[in-house]
XYZ file of C-alpha atoms in Angstrom:
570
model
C 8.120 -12.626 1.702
C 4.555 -12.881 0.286
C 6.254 -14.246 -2.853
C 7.474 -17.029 -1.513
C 4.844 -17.575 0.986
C 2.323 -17.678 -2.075
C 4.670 -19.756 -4.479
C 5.682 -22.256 -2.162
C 1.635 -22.948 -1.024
C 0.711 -23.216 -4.932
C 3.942 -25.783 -5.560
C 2.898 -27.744 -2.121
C -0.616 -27.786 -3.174
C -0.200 -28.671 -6.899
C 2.747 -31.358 -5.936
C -0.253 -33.020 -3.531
C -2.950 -32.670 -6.471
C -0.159 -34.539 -9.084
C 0.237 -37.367 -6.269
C -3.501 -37.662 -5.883
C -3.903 -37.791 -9.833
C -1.490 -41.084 -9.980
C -3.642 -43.144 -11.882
C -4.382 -40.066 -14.568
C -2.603 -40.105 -17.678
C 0.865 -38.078 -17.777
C 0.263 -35.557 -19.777
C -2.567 -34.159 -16.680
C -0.151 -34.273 -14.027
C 2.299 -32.876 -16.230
C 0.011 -29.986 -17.189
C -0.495 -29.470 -13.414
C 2.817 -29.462 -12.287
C 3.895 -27.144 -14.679
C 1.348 -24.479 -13.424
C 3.363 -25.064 -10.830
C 6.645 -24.377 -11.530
C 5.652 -21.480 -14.099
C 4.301 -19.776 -11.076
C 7.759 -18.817 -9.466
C 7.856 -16.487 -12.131
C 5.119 -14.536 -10.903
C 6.051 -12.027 -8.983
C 2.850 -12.032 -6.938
C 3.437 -9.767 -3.899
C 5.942 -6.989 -5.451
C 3.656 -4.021 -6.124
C 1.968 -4.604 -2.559
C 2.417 -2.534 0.388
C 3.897 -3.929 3.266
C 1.752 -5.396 6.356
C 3.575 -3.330 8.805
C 1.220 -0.212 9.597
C 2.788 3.138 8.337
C 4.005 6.162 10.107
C 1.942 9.399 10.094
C 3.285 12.243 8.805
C 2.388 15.817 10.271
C 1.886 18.133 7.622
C 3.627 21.879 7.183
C 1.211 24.132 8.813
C 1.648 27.039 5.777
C 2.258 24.265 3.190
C 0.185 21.364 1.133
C 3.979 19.834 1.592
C 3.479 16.887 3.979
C 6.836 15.136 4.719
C 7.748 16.378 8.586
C 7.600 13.361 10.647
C 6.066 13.164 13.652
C 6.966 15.338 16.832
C 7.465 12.425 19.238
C 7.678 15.109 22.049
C 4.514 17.198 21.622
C 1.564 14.379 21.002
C 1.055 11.106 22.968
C -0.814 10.217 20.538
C 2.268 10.726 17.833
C 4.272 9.296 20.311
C 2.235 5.957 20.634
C 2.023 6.030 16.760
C 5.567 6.306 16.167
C 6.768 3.764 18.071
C 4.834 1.391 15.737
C 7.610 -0.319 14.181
C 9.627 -1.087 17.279
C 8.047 -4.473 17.780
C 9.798 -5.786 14.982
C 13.629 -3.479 14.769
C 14.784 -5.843 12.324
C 12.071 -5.540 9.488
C 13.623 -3.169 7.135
C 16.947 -4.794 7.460
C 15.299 -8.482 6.951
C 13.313 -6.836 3.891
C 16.474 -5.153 2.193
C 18.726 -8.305 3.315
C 16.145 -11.039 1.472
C 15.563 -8.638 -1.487
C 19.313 -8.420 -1.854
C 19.991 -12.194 -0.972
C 17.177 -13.197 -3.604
C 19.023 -10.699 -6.415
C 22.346 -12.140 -6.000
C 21.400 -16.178 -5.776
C 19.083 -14.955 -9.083
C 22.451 -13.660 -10.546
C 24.063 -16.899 -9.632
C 21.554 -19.139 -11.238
C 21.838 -17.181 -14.643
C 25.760 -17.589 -14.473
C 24.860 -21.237 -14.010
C 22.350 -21.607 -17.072
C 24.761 -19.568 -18.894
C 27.492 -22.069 -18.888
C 24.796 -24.886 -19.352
C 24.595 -22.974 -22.890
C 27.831 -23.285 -23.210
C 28.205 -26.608 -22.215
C 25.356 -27.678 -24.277
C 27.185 -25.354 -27.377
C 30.014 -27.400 -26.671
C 28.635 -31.047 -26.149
C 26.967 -30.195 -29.391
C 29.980 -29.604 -31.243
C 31.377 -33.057 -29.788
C 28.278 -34.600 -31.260
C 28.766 -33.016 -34.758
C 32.565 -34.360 -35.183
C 32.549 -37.282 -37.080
C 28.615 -37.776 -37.223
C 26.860 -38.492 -40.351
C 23.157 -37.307 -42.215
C 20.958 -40.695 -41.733
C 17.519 -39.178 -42.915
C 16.794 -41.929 -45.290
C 16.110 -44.014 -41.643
C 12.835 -42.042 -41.196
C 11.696 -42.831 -44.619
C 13.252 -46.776 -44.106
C 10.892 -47.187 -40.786
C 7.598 -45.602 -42.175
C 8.142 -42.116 -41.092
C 8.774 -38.677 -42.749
C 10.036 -36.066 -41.661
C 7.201 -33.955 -41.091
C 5.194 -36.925 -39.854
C 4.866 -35.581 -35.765
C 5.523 -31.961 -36.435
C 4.953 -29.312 -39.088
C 9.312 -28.634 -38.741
C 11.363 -30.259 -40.560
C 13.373 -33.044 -38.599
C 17.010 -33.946 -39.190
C 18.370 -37.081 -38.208
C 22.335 -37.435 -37.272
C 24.503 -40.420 -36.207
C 27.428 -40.016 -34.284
C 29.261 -42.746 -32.264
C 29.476 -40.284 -28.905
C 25.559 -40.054 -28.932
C 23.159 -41.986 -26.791
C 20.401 -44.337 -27.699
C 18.236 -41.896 -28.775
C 18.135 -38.639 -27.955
C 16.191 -35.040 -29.396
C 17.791 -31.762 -29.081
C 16.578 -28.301 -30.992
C 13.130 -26.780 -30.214
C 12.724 -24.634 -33.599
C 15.100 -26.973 -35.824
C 14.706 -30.359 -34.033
C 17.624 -32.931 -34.985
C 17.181 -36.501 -33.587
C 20.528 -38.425 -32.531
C 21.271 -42.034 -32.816
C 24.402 -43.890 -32.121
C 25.843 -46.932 -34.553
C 24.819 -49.471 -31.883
C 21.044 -47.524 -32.098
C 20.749 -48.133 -35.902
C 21.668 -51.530 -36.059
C 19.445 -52.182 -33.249
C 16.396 -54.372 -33.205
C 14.709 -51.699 -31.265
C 15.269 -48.209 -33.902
C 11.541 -48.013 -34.779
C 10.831 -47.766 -31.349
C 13.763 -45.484 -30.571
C 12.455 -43.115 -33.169
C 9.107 -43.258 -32.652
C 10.139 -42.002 -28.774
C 12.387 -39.262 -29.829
C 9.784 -38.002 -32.878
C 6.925 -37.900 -30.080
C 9.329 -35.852 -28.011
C 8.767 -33.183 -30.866
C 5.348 -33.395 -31.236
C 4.808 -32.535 -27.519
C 7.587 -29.928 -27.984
C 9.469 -31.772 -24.828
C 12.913 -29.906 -25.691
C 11.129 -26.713 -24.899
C 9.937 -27.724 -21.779
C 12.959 -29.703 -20.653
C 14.501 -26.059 -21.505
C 12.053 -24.317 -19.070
C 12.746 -26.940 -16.458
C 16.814 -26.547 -17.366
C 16.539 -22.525 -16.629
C 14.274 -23.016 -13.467
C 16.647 -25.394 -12.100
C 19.562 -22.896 -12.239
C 17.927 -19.802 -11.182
C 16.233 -21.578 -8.479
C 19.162 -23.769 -6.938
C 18.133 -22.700 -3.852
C 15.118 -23.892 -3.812
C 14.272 -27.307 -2.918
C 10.343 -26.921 -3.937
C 11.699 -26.063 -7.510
C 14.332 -29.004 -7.383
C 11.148 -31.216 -6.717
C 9.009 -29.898 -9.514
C 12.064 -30.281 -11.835
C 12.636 -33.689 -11.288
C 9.215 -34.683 -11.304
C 8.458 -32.750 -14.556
C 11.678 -34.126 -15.891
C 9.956 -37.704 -15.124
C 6.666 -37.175 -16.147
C 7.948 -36.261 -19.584
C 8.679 -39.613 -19.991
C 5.958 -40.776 -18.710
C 3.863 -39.172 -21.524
C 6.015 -40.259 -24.399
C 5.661 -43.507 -23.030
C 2.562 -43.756 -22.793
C 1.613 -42.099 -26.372
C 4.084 -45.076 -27.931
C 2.596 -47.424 -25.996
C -0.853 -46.726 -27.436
C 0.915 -46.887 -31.076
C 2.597 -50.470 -30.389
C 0.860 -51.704 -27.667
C 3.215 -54.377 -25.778
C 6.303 -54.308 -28.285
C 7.058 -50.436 -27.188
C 7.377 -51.717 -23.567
C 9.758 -54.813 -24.761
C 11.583 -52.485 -27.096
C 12.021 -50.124 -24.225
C 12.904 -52.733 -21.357
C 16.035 -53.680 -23.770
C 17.147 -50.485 -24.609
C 17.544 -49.885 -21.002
C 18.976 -52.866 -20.876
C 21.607 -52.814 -23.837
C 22.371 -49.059 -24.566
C 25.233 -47.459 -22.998
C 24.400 -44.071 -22.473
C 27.287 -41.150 -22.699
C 24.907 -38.844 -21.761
C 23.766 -40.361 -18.203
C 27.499 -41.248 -17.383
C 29.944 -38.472 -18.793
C 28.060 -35.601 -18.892
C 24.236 -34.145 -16.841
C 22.404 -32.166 -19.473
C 19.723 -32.614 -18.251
C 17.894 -30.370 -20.595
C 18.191 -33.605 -24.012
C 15.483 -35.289 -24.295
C 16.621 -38.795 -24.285
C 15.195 -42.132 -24.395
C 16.971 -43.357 -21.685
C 16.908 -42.306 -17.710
C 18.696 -43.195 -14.656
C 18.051 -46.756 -13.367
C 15.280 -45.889 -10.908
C 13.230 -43.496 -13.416
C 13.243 -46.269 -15.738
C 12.009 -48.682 -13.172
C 9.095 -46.202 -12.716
C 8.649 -46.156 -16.460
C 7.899 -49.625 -17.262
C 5.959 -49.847 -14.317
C 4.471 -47.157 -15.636
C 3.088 -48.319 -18.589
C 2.180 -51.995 -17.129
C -1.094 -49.624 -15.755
C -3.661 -48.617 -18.409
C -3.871 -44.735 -17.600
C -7.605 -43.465 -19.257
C -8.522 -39.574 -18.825
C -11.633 -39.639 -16.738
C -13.753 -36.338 -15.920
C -12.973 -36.593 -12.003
C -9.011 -36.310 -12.918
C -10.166 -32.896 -15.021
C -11.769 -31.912 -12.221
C -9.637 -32.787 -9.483
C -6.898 -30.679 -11.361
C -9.161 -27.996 -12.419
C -10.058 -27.684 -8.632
C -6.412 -27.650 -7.315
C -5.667 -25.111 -10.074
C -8.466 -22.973 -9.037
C -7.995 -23.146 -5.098
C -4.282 -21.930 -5.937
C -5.587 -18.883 -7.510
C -7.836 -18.181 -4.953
C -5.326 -18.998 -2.153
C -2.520 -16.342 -4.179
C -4.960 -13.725 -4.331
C -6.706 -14.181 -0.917
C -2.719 -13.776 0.563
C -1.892 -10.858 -1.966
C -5.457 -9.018 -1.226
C -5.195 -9.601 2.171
C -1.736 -7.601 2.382
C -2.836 -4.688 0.646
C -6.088 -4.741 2.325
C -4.315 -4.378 5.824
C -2.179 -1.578 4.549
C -4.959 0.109 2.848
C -7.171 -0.259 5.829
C -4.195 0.699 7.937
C -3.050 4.303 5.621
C -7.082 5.068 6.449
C -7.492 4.648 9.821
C -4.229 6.435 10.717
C -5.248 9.264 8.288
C -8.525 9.504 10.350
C -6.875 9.587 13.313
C -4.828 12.468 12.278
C -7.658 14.523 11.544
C -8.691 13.821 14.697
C -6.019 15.072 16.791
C -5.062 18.198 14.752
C -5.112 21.006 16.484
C -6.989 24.442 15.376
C -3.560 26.278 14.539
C -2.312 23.399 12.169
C -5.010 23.523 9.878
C -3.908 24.489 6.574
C -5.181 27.406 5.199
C -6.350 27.066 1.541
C -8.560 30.181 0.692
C -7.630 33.473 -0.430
C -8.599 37.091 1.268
C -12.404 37.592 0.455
C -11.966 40.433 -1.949
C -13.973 40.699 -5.194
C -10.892 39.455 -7.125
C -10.803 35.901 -5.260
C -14.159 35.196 -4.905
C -14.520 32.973 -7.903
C -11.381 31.449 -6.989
C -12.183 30.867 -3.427
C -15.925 29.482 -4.472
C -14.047 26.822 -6.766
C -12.035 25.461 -3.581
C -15.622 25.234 -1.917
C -16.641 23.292 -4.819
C -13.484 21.149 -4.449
C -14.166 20.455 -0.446
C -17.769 19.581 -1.213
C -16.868 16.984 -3.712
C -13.942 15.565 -1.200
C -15.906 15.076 1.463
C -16.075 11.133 1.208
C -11.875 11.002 0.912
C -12.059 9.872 4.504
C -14.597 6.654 3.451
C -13.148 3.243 4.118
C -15.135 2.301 0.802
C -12.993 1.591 -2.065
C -15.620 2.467 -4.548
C -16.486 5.664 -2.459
C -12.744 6.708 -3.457
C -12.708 6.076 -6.938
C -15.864 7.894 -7.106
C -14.608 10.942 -5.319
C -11.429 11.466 -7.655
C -13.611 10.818 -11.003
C -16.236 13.582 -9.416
C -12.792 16.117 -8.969
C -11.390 15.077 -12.371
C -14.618 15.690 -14.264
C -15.538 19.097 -12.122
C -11.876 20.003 -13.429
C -12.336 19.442 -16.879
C -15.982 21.510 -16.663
C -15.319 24.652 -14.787
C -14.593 28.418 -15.532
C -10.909 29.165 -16.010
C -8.800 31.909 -13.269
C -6.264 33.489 -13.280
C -2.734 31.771 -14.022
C -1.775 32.378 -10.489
C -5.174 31.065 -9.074
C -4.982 28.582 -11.537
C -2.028 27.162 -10.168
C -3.132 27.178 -6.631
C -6.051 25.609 -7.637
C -4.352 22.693 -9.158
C -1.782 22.119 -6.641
C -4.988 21.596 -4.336
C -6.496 19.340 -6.480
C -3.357 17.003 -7.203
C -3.053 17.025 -3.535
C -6.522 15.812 -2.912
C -6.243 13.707 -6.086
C -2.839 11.987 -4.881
C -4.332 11.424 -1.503
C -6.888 9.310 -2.540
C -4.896 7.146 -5.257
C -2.324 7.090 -2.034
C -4.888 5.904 0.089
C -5.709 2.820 -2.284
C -2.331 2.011 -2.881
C -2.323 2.955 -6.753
C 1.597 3.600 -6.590
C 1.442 3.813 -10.506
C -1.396 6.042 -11.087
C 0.179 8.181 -8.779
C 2.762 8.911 -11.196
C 0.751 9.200 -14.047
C -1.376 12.011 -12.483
C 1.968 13.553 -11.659
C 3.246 13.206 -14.785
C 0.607 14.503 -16.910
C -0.258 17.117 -14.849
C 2.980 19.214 -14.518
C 5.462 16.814 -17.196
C 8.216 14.603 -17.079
C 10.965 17.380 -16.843
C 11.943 16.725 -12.881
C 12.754 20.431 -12.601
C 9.565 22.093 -12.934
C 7.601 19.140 -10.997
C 6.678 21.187 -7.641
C 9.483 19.645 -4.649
C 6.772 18.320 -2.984
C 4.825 16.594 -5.354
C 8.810 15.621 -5.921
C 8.326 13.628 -2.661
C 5.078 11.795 -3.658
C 6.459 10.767 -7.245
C 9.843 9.570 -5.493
C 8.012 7.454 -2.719
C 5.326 6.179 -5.777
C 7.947 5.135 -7.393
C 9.598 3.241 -4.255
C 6.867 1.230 -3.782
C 6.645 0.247 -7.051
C 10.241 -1.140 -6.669
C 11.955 1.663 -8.598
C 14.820 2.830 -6.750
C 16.677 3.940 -9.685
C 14.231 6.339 -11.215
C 13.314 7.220 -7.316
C 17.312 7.704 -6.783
C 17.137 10.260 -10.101
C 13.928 12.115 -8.042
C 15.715 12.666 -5.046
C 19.008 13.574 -6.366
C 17.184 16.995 -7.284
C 16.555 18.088 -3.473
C 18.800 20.171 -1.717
C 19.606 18.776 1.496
C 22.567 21.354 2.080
C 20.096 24.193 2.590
C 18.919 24.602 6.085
C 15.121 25.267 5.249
C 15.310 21.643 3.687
C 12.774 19.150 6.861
C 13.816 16.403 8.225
C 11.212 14.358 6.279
C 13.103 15.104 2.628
C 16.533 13.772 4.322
C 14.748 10.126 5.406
C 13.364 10.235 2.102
C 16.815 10.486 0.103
C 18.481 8.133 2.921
C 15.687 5.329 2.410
C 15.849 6.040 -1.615
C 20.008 5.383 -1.164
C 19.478 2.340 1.144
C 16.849 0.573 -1.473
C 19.430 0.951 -4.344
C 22.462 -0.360 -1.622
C 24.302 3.188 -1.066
C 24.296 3.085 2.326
C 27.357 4.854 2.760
C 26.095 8.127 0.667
C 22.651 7.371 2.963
C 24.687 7.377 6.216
C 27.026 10.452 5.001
C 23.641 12.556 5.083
C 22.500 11.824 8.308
C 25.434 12.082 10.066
C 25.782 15.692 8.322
C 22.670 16.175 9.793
C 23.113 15.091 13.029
C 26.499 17.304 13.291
C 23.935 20.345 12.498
C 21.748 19.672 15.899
C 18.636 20.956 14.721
C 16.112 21.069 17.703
C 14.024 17.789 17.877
C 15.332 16.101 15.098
C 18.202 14.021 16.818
C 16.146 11.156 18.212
C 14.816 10.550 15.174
C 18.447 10.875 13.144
C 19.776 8.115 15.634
C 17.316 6.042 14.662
C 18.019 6.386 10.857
C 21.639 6.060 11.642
C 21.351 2.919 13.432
C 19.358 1.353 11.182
C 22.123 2.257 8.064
C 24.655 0.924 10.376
C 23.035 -2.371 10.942
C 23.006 -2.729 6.984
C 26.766 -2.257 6.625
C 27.334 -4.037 9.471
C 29.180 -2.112 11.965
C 27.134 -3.632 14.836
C 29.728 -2.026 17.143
C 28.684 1.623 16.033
C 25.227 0.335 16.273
C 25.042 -0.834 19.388
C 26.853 2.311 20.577
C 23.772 4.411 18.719
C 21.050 2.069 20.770
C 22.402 3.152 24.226
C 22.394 6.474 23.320
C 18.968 6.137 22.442
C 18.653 4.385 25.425
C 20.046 6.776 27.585
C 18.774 10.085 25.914
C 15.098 9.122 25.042
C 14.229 6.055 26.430
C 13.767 4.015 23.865
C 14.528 0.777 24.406
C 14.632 -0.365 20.886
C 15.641 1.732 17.751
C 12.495 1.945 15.084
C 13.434 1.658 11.668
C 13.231 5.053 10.830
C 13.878 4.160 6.705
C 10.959 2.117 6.893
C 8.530 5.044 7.982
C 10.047 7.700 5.388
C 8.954 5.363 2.890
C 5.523 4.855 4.474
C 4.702 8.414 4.919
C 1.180 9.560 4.856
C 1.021 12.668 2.457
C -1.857 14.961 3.549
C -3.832 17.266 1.667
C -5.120 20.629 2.733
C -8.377 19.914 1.495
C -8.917 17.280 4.172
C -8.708 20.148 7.073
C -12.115 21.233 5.805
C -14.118 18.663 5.096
């Protein structure tokens, strides 16, 4: 949603800044609006975390592995906390819906710019039957053909091609029709198409042909195309204009005038460069050109300005939304220290016998330097895990055993911090290097962390090859690995497989776990749409638990605080 919340403020803004900037040369407004349009390829919001406040997770009391969710019956204060996302019981399904909606009009668009290559393949060929080399015209009117550009320019006649018109952006041929060469107006005709080149116009008209397709459903695009599309134009005009002063705008009045074009009428390629337009464009353009249009500083900086107020506006919006999550994930985590009671602390030192005590002094060490993993400060964070990582590198070795339990704490700690700041990718990297890239010998529950990393880095698939290593048929596996593989199905669109695992769950009737199940199972219900089933789920909910209105339970697998052991004794 932030990506088209951002995009569409940019294209608004910029679209207002070219409309201010009227009396500014083309080429400016140009240059603006294709920030602009260039911009929907950003994808600005995609590796932020989502606005909605996450669910706390309550960690294993023997274990560093943190994935059981919360015990609605035993806390209030779980209770109040997991009823977070109810306010809004359609989020996940919205979120998967758009993401899915966006993929498949994307999909669309290419299938429509692929036949535009085809079409243009073909049109192309149509052009080439019966046409004719006519370089010796360049030469004939003054020009060569390296005159604009450093590539070499070919010149074709052919009696189904416009006026004038420029197709090719690494091999650029300029086509003329008979009617063209005989014309009183071919110096002016070529002059238009050979400044096309020079401003490499094909390549944008390209740009503008592809963002027209894959955005069809978006009007805001539509409107930067067709103003781009115009201002293109605008700027050849106006560089011939400066070369031949009144005749260009005589020349170009009766070429509009004259020409037939087959372009405008048979075919709408609108990617050709072409000296002619449709009758109210090239209205605008000799209009156009009856202004003088001079570059003045205040036009630079009105468009510098607009440019710069976008950026700050995209990253104010982006910031924003991973500040609230961030500040979120840190005041829940704070508020689960809080309420832990004495006999869920994790225990993380070893009987105080002569053989442990070096290991057992290290995991002092290691508390001491995490004491500031609780600190709303950014920098506090980043300072804590470099303090760990360099203490790490430095100290005495243990034994193998120790040495393992040593480093499962500190990847714990280590993971809780990057988790805490929302550095998804990091998170895999200190995975990755620290036990290897072979699934199989990654520990299951730093399994969990690199599968949910990986989620919100919009990586289903390799998240989907993660989870496809857990066994869910065992019945020591929690309830917090089986909304982890359900969400990980849903985000890649299997949400039969996701549903066939919680209803082979539910059949089980583990103690405490059904509420929660039902609310997983609704919400996989809603996304196939069997509203009937789902509606059935609700009033047992309803009825059961009273809850008025199923959470999405997906939604807080994927935003599950992972706790570290170390954090029970700072």
């Amino acid at each position: 949603m932030d990506y088209l919340i951002t995009n569409s403020i940019i294209s608004i803004l910029l679209l207002l800044t070219a409309k201010l900037l009227t009396q500014s040369p083309a080429k400016l407004r140009l240059a603006v609006l294709m920030v602009a349009l260039l911009s929907w390829f950003i994808p600005w919001s995609l590796i932020e975390l989502p606005l909605q406040q996450p669910i706390l997770a309550v960690p294993e009391p023997l274990n560093i592995y943190s994935y059981l969710p919360v015990d609605n019956s035993t806390s209030s204060a779980n209770s109040q906390l997991s009823h977070t996302v109810q306010s809004d019981g359609w989020q996940l399904v919205n979120i998967i819906n758009l993401e899915l909606v966006l993929k498949i009009l994307f999909t669309i668009g290419t299938a429509l710019f692929v036949l535009d290559l085809i079409n243009y393949r073909n049109y192309l060929n149509k052009l080439s039957y019966g046409a004719h080399n006519a370089d010796e015209l360049l030469s004939l009117h003054n020009f060569t053909s390296t005159s604009f550009s450093r590539r070499e320019i070919k010149l074709s006649v052919s009696p189904d091609a416009p006026a004038g018109m420029t197709t090719g952006v690494i091999h650029p041929v300029i086509w003329l029709n008979e009617k063209s060469v005989q014309s009183e107006q071919i110096h002016s005709i070529l002059l238009h198409e050979l400044t096309h080149i020079r401003h490499f116009d094909p390549a944008k008209k390209w740009v503008c042909a592809f963002s027209a397709r894959l955005f069809f459903w978006n009007p805001l695009v539509q409107l930067l195309v067709q103003q781009i599309t115009l201002l293109i134009e605008f700027s050849c005009d106006e560089t011939c204009y400066k070369i031949k002063n009144e005749r260009y705008s005589l020349d170009l009045a009766q070429i509009m005038l004259v020409q037939s074009s087959p372009v405008g009428s048979n075919t709408s390629l609108n990617y050709i460069s072409t000296i002619e337009s449709n009758r109210s464009n090239n209205i605008q353009r000799l209009k156009s050109l009856n202004k003088e249009k001079t570059m003045k500083v205040k036009y630079l900086g009105i468009a510098s300005a607009s440019i710069f107020i976008c950026s700050l506006a995209s990253a104010h919006i982006n910031s924003t939304t991973a500040e609230s999550s961030y500040q979120a994930l840190q005041q829940l985590a704070i508020q689960l220290k809080a309420q832990k009671q004495p006999n869920q602390l994790m225990s993380i030192y070893l009987e105080d016998v002569a053989e442990n005590r070096a290991y057992n002094q290290q995991l002092k060490t290691l508390v001491e330097l995490s004491k500031n993993s609780l600190n709303p400060d950014v920098s506090q964070l980043d300072q804590t895990y470099t303090d760990i990582e360099t203490w790490l590198s430095n100290r005495p070795s243990l034994s193998p055993s120790q040495e393992r339990r040593l480093l499962m704490q500190v990847t714990s700690i280590q993971h809780f911090l990057l988790q805490q700041q929302g550095k998804n990718q990091q998170i895999v990297e200190l995975i990755s290097n620290r036990y290897g890239t072979d699934i199989n010998v990654i520990p299951l529950f730093y399994r969990h962390h690199l599968a949910t990393a990986y989620l919100k880095l919009d990586n289903p698939e390799k998240a989907l090859e993660i989870t496809n290593t857990f066994d869910l048929v065992s019945p020591r596996s929690k309830l917090g690995t089986l909304q982890l593989v359900a969400l990980v199905y849903a985000e890649n669109y299997q949400y039969e497989q996701a549903l066939q695992i919680v209803e082979a769950r539910l059949f089980l009737n583990k103690a405490g776990e059904r509420q929660n199940l039902l609310n997983m199972q609704h919400a996989l219900l809603i996304n196939l749409g069997n509203t009937e089933s789902a509606d059935e789920v609700a009033q047992e909910l309803l009825n059961t638990y009273a809850q008025e209105q199923p959470t999405m339970a997906l939604t807080s697998a994927q935003q599950t605080i992972a706790w570290s052991p170390i954090l029970d004794h700072i």
